Coordinates of C-alpha atoms and ligand atoms in Angstrom, one line a residue:
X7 CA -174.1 160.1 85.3
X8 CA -171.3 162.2 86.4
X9 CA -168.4 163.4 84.9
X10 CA -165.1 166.1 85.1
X11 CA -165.7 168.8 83.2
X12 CA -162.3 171.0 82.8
X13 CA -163.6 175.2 83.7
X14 CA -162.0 178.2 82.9
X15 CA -163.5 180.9 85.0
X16 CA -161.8 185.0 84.9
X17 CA -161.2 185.4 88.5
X18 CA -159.6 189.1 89.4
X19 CA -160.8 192.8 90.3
X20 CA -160.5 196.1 88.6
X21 CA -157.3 195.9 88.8
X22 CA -156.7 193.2 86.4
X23 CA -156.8 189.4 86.5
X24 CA -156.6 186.3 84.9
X25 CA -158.3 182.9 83.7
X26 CA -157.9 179.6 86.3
X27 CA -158.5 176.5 85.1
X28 CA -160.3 174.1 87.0
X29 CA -161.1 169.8 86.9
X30 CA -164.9 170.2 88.7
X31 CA -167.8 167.1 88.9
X32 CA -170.7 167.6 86.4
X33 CA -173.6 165.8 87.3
X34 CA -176.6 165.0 84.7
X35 CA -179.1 167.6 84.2
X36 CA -176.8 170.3 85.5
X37 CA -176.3 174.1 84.2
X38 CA -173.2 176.2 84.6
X39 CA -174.4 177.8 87.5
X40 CA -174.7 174.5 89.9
X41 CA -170.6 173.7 88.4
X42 CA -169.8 177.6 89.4
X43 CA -171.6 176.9 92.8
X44 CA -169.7 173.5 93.2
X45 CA -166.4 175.1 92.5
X46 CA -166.7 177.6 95.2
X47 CA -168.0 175.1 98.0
X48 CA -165.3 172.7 97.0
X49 CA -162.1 174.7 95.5
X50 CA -162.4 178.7 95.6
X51 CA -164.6 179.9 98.5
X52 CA -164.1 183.4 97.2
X53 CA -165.4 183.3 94.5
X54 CA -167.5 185.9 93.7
X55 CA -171.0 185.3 91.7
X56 CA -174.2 186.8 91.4
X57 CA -177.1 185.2 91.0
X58 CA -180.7 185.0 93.0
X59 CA -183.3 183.2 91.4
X60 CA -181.9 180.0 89.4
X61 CA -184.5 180.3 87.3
X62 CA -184.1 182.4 84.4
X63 CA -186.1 185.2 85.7
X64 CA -184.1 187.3 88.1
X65 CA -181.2 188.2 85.3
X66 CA -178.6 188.2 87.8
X67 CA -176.3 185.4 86.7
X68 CA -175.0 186.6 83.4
X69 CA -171.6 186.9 82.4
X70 CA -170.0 185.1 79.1
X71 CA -169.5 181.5 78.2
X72 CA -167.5 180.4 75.5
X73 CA -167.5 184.1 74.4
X74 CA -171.4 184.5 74.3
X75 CA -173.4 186.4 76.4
X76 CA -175.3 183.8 78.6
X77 CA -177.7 183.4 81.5
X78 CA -175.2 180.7 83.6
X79 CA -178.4 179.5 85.3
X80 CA -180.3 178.7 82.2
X81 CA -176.9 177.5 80.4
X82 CA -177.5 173.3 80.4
X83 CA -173.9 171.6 80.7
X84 CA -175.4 169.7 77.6
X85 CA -174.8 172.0 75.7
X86 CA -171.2 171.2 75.6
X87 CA -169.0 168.2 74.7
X88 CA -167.9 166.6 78.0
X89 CA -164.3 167.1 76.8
X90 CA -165.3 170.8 75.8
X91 CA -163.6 173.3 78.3
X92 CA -166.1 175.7 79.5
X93 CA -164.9 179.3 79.7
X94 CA -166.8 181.6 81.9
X95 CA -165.9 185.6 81.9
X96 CA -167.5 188.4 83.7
X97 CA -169.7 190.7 81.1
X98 CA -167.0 192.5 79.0
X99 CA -169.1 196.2 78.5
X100 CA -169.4 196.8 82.2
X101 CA -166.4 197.1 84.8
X102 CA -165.2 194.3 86.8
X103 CA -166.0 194.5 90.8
X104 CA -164.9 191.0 91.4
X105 CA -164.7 187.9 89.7
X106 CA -167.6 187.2 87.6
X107 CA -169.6 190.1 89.5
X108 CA -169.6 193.2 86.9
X109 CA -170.8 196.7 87.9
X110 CA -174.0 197.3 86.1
X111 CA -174.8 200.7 87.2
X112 CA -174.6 202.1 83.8
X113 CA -177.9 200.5 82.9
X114 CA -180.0 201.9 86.5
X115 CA -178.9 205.2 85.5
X116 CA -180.4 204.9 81.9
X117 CA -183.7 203.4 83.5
X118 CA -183.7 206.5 85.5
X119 CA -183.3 209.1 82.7
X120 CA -186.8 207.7 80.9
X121 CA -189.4 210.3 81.8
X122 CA -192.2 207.6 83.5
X123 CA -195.8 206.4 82.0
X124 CA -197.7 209.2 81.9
X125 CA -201.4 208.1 80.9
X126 CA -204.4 210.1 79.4
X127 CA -207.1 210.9 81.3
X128 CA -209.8 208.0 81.9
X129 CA -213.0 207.6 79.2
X130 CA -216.1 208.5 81.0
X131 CA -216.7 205.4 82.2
X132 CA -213.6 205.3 84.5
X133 CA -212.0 202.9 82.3
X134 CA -208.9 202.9 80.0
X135 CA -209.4 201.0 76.4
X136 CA -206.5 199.8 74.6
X137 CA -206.1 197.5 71.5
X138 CA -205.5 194.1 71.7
X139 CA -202.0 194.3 69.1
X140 CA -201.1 197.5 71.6
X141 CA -201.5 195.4 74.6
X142 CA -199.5 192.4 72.9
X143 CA -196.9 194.9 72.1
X144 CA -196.6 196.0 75.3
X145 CA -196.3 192.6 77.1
X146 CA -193.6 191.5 75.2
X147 CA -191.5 194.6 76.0
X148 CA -192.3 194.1 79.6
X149 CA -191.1 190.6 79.5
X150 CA -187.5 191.7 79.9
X151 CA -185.7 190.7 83.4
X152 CA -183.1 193.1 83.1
X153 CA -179.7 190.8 82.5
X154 CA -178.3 193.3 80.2
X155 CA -177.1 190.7 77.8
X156 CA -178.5 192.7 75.3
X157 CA -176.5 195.3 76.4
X158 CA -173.0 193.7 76.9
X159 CA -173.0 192.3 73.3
X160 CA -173.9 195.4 71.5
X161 CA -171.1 196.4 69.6
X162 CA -171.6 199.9 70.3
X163 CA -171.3 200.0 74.1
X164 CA -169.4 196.8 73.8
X165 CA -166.0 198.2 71.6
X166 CA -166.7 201.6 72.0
X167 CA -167.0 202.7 75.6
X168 CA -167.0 206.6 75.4
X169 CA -170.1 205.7 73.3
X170 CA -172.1 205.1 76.4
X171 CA -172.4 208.6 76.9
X172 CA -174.1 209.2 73.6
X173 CA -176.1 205.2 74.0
X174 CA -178.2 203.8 76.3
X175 CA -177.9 200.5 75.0
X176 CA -180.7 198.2 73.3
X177 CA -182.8 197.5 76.1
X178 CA -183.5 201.1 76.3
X179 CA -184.4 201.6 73.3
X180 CA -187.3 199.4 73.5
X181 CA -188.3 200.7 76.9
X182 CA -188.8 204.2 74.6
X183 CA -190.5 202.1 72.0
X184 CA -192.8 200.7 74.7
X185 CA -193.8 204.3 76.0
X186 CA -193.8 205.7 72.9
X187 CA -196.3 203.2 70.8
X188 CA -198.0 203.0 74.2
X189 CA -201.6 204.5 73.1
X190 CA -202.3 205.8 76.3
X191 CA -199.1 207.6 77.1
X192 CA -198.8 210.7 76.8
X193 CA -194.7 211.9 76.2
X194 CA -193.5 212.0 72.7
X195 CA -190.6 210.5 73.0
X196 CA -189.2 210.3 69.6
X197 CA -187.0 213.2 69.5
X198 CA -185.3 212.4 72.6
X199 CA -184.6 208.8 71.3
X200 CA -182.6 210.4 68.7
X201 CA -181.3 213.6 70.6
X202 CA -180.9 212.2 73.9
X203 CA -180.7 208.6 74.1
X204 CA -178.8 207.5 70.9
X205 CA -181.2 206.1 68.9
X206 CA -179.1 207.1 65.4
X207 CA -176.3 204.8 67.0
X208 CA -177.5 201.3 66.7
X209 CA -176.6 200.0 62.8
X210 CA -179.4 197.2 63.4
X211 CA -177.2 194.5 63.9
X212 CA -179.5 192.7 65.5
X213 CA -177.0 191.0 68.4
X214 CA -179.1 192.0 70.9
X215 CA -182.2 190.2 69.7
X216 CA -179.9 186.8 69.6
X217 CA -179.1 186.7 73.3
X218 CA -182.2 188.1 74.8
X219 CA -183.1 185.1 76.8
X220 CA -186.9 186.3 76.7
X221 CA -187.0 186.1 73.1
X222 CA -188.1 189.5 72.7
X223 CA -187.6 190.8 69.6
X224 CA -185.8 193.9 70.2
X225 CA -184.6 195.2 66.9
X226 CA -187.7 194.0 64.7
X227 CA -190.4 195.1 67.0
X228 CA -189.1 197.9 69.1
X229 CA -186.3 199.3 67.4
X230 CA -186.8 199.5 63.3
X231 CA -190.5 200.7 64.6
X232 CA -189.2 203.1 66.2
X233 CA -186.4 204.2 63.7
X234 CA -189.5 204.7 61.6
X235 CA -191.6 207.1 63.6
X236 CA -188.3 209.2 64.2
X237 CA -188.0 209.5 60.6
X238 CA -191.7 209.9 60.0
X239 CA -191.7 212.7 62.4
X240 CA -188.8 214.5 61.0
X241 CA -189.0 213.9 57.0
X242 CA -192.8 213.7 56.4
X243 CA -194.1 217.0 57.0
X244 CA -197.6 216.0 57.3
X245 CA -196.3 213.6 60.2
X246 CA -194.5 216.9 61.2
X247 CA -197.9 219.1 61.4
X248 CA -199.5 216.3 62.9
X249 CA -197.8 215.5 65.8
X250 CA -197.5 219.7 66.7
X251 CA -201.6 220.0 66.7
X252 CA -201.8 216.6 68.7
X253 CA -202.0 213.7 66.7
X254 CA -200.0 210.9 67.3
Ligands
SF4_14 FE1 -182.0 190.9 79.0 FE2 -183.7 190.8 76.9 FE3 -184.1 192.6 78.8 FE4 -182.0 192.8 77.1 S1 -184.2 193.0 76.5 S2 -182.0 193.2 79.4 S3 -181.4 190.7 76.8 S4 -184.2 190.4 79.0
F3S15 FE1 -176.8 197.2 69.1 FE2 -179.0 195.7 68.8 FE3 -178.6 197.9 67.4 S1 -176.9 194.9 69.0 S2 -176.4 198.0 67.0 S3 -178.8 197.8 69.6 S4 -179.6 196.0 66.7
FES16 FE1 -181.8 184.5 88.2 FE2 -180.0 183.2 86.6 S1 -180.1 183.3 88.8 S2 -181.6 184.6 86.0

């Protein structure tokens, strides 16, 4: 069954721009991507998108529908009312290039800041052991495809953007909490979450956990932990003596 949806969709550069509304076919089982792709075969040929994998895993389609930060390709049209007009806006933290195509560079340059895995030495055997929990811990960090939807809808970056000198935004800060509870790395990393990436900035609002699309839960699991062994490290003096003769 097919229907007209009616589609707001931002179209402009860095220079400014504007919302266009659109009447575009919706056919059954459809997400907002396929209507985005329809509109520019059929009505705007210019307009710019990004996108790759259509399947949830690249993290190259996101921008904002309805106001929320949203994968367009995992975004089912039945979610909305078929009178509902869909509104669909380029990520609001990051600058506009085109369109719904946002400049993420931001983000690449915090990847590149994080000193790399650096592991131990191997047992005797050749062999690396790790804990189950540490391995689960690990994989659900490592599930993240990058979207940065976590990133656009923290408030921090999001309303504040000289923050994002001083931030590097939630999915960094469980990148360090992945290193940093990693039993076989070897970086302490804790006092340059605080000092150096922000850590002391995010007020645990937990808006970055809602639109993860992975479900990982970034606040719960990698952030509060970490939080914790910040704090351990500086206000617990036997954490303190510890962690200078090589404990961890
Ligand atoms: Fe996207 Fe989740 Fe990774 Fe953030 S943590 S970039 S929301 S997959
Ligand atoms: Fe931002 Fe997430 Fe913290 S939304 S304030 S990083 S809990
Ligand atoms: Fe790859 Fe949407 S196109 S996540």
């Amino acid at each position: 069954m097919s229907y007209d949806a009616t589609f707001r969709v931002w179209r402009g550069d860095a220079e400014g721009g504007d919302l266009q509304s659109f009447t575009v076919a919706v056919n059954e089982g459809e997400v907002v991507l396929d209507v985005i792709h329809r509109l520019q075969s059929t009505q705007v040929g210019d307009l710019a998108v990004r996108w790759n994998c259509k399947a949830g895993k690249c993290g190259s389609c996101s921008a904002e529908i309805n106001g929320r930060p949203r994968l367009m390709c995992m975004t089912r049209m039945s979610t909305f009312g078929e009178d509902e007009t869909v509104t669909v806006t380029p990520l609001r933290a990051f600058p506009v290039i085109r369109d719904l195509v946002t400049d993420v560079s931001f983000n690449y340059e915090q990847a590149a800041r994080i000193p790399a895995f650096t592991p131990k030495a191997r047992e005797e055997d050749g062999n690396h052991r790790m804990q189950q929990v540490d391995v689960e811990r690990s994989q659900e960090f490592r599930k993240c495809i990058e979207c940065w939807l976590c990133q656009d809808v923290c408030h921090v970056i999001r309303d504040h953007e000289g923050n994002k000198a001083a931030f590097s935004g939630p999915r960094f800060m469980i990148r360090l909490a992945e290193l940093d509870m990693h039993p076989l790395d070897t970086v302490d990393r804790r006092d340059a979450a605080q000092d150096e990436f922000g850590l002391g900035y995010c007020n645990i609002t937990k808006c970055c956990s809602e639109v993860c699309p992975e479900g990982i839960h970034i606040t719960d699991n990698g952030i509060i932990p970490l939080k914790e062994r910040v704090v351990d490290r500086r206000f617990d003096p036997l954490t303190w003596l510890g962690s200078k003769i090589g404990r961890r």
